[in-house]
PDB file of C-alpha atoms in Angstrom:
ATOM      1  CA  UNK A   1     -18.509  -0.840  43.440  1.00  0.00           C
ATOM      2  CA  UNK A   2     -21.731   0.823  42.825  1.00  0.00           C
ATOM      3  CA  UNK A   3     -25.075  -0.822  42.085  1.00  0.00           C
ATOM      4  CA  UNK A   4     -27.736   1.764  40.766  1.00  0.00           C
ATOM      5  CA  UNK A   5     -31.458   1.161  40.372  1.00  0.00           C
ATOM      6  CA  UNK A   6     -33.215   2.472  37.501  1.00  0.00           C
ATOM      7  CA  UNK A   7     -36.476   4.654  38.680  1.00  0.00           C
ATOM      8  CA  UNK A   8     -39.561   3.050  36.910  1.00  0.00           C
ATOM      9  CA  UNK A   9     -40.981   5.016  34.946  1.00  0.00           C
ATOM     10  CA  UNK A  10     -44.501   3.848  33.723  1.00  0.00           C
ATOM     11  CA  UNK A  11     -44.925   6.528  31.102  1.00  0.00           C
ATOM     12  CA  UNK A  12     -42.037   5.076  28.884  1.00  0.00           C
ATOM     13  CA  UNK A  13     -43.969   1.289  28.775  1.00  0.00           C
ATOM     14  CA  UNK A  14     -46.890   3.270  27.389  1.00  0.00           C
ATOM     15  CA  UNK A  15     -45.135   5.487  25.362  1.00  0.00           C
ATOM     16  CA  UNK A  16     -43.036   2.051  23.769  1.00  0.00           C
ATOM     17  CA  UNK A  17     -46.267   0.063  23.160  1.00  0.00           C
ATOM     18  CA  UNK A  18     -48.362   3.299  21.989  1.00  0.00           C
ATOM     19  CA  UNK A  19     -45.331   3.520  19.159  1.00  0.00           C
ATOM     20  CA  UNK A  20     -45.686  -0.466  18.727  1.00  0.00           C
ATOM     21  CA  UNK A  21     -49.189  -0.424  18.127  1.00  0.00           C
ATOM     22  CA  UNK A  22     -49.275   3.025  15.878  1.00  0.00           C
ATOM     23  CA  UNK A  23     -46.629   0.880  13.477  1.00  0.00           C
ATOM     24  CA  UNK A  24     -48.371  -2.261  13.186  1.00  0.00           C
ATOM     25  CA  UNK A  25     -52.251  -0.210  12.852  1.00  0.00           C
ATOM     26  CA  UNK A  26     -50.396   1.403   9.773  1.00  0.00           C
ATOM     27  CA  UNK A  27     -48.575  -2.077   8.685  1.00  0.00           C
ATOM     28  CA  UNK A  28     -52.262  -3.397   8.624  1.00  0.00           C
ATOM     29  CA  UNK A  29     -54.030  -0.766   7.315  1.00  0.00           C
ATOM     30  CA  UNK A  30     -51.368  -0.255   4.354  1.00  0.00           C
ATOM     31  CA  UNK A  31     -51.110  -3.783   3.393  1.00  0.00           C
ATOM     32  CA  UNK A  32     -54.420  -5.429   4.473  1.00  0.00           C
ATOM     33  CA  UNK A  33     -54.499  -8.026   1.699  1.00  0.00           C
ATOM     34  CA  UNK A  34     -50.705  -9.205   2.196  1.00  0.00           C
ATOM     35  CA  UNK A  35     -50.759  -8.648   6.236  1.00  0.00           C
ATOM     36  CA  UNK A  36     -52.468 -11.916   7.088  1.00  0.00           C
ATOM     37  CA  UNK A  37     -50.218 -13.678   4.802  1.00  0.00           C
ATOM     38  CA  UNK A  38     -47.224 -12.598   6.006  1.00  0.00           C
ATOM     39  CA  UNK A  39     -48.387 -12.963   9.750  1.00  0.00           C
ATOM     40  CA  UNK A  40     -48.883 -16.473   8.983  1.00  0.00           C
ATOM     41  CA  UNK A  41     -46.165 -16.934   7.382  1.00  0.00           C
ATOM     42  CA  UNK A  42     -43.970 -15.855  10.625  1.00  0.00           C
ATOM     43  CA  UNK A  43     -45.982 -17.661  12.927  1.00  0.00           C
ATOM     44  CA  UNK A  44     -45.798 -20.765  11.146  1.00  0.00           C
ATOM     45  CA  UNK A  45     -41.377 -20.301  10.855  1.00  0.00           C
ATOM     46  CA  UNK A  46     -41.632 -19.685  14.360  1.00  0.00           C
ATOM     47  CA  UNK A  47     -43.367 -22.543  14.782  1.00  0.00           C
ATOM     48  CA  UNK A  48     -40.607 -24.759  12.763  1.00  0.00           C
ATOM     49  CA  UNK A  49     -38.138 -23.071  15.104  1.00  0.00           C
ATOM     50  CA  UNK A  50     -39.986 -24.241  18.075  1.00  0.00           C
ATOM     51  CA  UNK A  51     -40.901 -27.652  16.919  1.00  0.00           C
ATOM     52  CA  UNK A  52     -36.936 -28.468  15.696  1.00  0.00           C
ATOM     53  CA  UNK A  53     -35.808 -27.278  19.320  1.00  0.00           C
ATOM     54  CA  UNK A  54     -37.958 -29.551  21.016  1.00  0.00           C
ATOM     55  CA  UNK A  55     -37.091 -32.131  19.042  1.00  0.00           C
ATOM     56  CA  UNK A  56     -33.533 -31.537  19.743  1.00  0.00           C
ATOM     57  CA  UNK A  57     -34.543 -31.228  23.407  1.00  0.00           C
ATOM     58  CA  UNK A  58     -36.333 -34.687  22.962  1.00  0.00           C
ATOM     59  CA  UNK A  59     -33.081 -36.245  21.263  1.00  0.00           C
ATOM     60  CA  UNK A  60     -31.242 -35.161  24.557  1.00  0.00           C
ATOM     61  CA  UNK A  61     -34.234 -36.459  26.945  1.00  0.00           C
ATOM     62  CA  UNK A  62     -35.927 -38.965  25.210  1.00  0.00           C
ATOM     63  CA  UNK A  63     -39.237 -37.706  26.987  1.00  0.00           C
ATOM     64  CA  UNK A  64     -42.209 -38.626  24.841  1.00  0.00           C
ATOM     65  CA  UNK A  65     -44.158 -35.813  24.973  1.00  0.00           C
ATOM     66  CA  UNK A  66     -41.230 -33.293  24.028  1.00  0.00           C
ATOM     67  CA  UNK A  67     -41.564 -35.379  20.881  1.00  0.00           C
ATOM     68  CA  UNK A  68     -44.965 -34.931  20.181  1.00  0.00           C
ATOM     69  CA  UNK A  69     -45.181 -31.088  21.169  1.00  0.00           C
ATOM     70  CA  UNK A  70     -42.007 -30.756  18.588  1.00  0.00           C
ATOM     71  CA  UNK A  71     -43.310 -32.794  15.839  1.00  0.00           C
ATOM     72  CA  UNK A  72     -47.133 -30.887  16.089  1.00  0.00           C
ATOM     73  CA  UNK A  73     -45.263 -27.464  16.100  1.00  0.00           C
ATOM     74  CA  UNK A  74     -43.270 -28.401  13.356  1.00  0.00           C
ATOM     75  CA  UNK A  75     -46.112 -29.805  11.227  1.00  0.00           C
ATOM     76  CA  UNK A  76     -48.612 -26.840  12.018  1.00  0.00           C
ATOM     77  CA  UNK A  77     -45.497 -24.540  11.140  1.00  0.00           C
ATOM     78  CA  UNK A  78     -45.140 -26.102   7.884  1.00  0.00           C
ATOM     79  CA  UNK A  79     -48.980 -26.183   6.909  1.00  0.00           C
ATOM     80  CA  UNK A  80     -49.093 -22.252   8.176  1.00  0.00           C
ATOM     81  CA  UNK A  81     -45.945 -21.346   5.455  1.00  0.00           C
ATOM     82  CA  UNK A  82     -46.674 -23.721   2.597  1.00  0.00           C
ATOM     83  CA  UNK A  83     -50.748 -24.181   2.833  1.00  0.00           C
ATOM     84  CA  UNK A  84     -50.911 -20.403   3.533  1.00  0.00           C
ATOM     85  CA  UNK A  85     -53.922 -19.661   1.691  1.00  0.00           C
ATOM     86  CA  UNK A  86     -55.963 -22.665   3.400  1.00  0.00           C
ATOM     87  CA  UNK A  87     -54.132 -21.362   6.500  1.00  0.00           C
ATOM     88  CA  UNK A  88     -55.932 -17.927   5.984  1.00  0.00           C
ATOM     89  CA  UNK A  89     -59.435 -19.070   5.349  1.00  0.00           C
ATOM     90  CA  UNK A  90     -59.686 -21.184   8.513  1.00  0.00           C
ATOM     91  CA  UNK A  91     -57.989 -18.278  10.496  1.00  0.00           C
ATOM     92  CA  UNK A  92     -61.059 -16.248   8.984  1.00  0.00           C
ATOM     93  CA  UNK A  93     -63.549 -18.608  10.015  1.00  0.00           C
ATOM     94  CA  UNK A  94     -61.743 -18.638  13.811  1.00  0.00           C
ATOM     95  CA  UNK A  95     -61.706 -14.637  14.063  1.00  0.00           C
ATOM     96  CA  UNK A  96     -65.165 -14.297  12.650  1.00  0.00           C
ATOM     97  CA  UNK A  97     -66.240 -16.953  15.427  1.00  0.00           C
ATOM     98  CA  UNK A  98     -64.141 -15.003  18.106  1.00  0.00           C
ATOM     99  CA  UNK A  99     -65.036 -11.774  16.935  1.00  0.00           C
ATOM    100  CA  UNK A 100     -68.620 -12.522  17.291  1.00  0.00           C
ATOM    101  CA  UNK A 101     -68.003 -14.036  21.075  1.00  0.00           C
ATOM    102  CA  UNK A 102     -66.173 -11.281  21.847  1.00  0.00           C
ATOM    103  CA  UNK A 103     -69.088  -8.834  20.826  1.00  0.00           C
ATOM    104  CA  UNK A 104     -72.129 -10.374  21.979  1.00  0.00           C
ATOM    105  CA  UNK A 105     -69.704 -10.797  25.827  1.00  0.00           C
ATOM    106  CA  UNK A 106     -68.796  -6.816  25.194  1.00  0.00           C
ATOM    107  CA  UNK A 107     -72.860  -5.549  24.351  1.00  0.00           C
ATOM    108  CA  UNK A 108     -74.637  -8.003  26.848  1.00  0.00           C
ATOM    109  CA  UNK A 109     -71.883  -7.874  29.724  1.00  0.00           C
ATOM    110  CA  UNK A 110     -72.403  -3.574  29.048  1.00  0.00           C
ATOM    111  CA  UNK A 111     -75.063  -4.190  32.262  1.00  0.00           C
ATOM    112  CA  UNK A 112     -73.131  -6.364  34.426  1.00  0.00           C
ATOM    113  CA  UNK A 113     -70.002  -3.462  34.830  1.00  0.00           C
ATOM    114  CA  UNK A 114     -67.923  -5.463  32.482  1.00  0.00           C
ATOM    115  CA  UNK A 115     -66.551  -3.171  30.348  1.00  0.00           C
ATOM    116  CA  UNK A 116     -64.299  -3.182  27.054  1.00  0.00           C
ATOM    117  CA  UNK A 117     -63.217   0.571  27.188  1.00  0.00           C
ATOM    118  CA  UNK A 118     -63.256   2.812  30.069  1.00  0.00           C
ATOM    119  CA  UNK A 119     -66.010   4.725  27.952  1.00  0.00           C
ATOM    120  CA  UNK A 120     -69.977   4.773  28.947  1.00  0.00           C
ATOM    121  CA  UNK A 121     -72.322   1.936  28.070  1.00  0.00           C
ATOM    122  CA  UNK A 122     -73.174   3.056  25.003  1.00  0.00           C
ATOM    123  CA  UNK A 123     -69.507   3.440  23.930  1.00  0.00           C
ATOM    124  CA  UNK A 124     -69.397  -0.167  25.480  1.00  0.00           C
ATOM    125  CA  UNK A 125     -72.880  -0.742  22.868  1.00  0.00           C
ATOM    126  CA  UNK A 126     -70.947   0.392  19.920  1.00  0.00           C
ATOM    127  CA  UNK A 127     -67.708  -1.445  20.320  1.00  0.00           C
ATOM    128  CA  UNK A 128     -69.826  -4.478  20.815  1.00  0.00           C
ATOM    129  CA  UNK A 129     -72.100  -4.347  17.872  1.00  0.00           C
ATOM    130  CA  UNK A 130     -69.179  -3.406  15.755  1.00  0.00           C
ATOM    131  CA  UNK A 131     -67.417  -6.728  16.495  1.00  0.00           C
ATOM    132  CA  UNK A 132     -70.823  -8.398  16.124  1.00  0.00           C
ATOM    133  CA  UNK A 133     -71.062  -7.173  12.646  1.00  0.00           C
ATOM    134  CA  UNK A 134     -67.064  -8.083  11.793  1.00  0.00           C
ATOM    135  CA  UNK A 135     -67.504 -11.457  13.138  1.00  0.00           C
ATOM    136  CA  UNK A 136     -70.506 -11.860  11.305  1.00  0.00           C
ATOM    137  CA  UNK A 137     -69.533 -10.373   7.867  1.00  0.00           C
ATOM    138  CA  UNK A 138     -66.121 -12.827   8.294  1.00  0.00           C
ATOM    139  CA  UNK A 139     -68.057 -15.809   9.041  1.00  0.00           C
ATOM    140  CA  UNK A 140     -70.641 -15.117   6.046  1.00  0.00           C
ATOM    141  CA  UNK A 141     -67.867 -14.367   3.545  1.00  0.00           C
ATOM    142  CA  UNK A 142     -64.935 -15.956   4.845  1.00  0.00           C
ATOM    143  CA  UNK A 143     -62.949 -15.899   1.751  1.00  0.00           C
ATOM    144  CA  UNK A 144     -63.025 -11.909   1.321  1.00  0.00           C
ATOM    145  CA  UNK A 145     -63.383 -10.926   4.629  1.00  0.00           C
ATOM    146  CA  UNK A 146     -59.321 -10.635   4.956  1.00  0.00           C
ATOM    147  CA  UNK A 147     -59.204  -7.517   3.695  1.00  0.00           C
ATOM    148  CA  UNK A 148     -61.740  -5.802   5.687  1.00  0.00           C
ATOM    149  CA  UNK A 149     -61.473  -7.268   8.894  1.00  0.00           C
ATOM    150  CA  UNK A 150     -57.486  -6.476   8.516  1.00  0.00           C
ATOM    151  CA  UNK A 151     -58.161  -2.737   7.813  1.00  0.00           C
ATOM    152  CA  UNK A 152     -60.610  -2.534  10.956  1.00  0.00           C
ATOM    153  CA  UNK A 153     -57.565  -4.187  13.048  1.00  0.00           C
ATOM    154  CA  UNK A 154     -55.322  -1.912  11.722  1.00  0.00           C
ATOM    155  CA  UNK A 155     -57.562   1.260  12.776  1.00  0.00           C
ATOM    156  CA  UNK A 156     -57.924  -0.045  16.126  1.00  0.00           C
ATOM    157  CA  UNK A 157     -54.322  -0.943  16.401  1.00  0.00           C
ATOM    158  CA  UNK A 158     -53.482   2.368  15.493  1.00  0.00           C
ATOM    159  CA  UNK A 159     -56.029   4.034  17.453  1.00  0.00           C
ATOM    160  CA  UNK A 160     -55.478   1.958  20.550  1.00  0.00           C
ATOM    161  CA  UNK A 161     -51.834   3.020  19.748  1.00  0.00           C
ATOM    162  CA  UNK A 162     -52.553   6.720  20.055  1.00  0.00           C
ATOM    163  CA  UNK A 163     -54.348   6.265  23.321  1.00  0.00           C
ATOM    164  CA  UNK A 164     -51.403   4.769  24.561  1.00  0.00           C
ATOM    165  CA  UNK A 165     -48.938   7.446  23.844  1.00  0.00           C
ATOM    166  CA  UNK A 166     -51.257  10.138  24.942  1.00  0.00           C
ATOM    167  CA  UNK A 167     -51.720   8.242  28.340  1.00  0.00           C
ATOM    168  CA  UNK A 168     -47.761   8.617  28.310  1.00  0.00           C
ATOM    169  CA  UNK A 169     -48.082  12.112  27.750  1.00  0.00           C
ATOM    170  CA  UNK A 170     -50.035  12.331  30.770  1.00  0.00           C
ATOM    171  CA  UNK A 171     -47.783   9.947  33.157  1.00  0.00           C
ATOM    172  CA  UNK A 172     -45.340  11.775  31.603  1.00  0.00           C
ATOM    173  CA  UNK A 173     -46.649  15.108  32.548  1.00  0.00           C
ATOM    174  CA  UNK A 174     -47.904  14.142  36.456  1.00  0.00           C
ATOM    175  CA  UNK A 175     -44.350  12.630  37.343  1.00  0.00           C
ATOM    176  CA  UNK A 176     -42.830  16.024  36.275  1.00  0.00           C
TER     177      UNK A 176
END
């Protein structure tokens, strides 16, 4: 019997994610307004999922806390699919907040060597202000931020996306 090892090949993990992330950049970009819906809608069935196997797992072991865990999963799971629009608007209010955390860490950690993109400092500047500004246009106007702050996802999605493959290209093309 023979056992063969696959070679890794690091340029086919890029490739795979670059493809992964052009699709869902174009996903969000084509349907910003429904995108955020239907993301919440599968999180929240995946949460229902999760929460009814724990509490199956908590019929079998009768731990307490496999009870709770399932009961909050299946709760949050039910708010995310039937209070969806709710759902949305406090998901704004959480990326705007995160957005803006992740910006002002991005511009003011430009100085320290802490760096967002591989780019120069004032590449570094730009990507920081930029989330700055999304994280404070979706905390001032939560409501109709969706939109907007799903379209700028999608570009970087797909942008990140096309980094990726072309970093395949490379590994691709040095391993040859």
């Amino acid at each position: 019997m023979e056992v063969t090892i696959e070679k890794f090949n690091p340029w086919k993990d890029s490739l795979i994610s670059g493809i992964l992330l052009v699709i869902f950049g174009i996903i969000l970009m084509a349907f910003p307004n429904e995108a955020l819906d239907w993301i919440l809608i599968i999180i929240g069935v995946l949460f229902v999922l999760c929460g009814i196997v724990n509490l199956v797992g908590w019929a079998k072991s009768k731990l307490m806390p496999t009870l709770v865990m399932g009961a909050v999963m299946l709760v949050l799971g039910i708010v995310l699919i039937v209070l969806n629009e709710f759902a949305a608007d406090f998901l704004m209010i959480l990326l705007g907040v995160a957005l803006l955390i992740f910006g002002i860490v991005t511009f003011l950690g430009m100085s320290s060597g802490f760096a967002i993109t591989n780019g120069s400092r004032i590449l570094n500047a730009i990507v920081g202000i930029l989330f700055i500004i999304m994280g404070i246009y979706a905390l001032v106007n939560w409501e109709g931020a969706e939109r907007i702050v799903m379209l700028i996802l999608g570009a970087l999605l797909f942008i990140s996306g096309l980094f990726q493959l072309y970093e395949g290209y490379q590994q691709k093309r040095a391993s040859a």
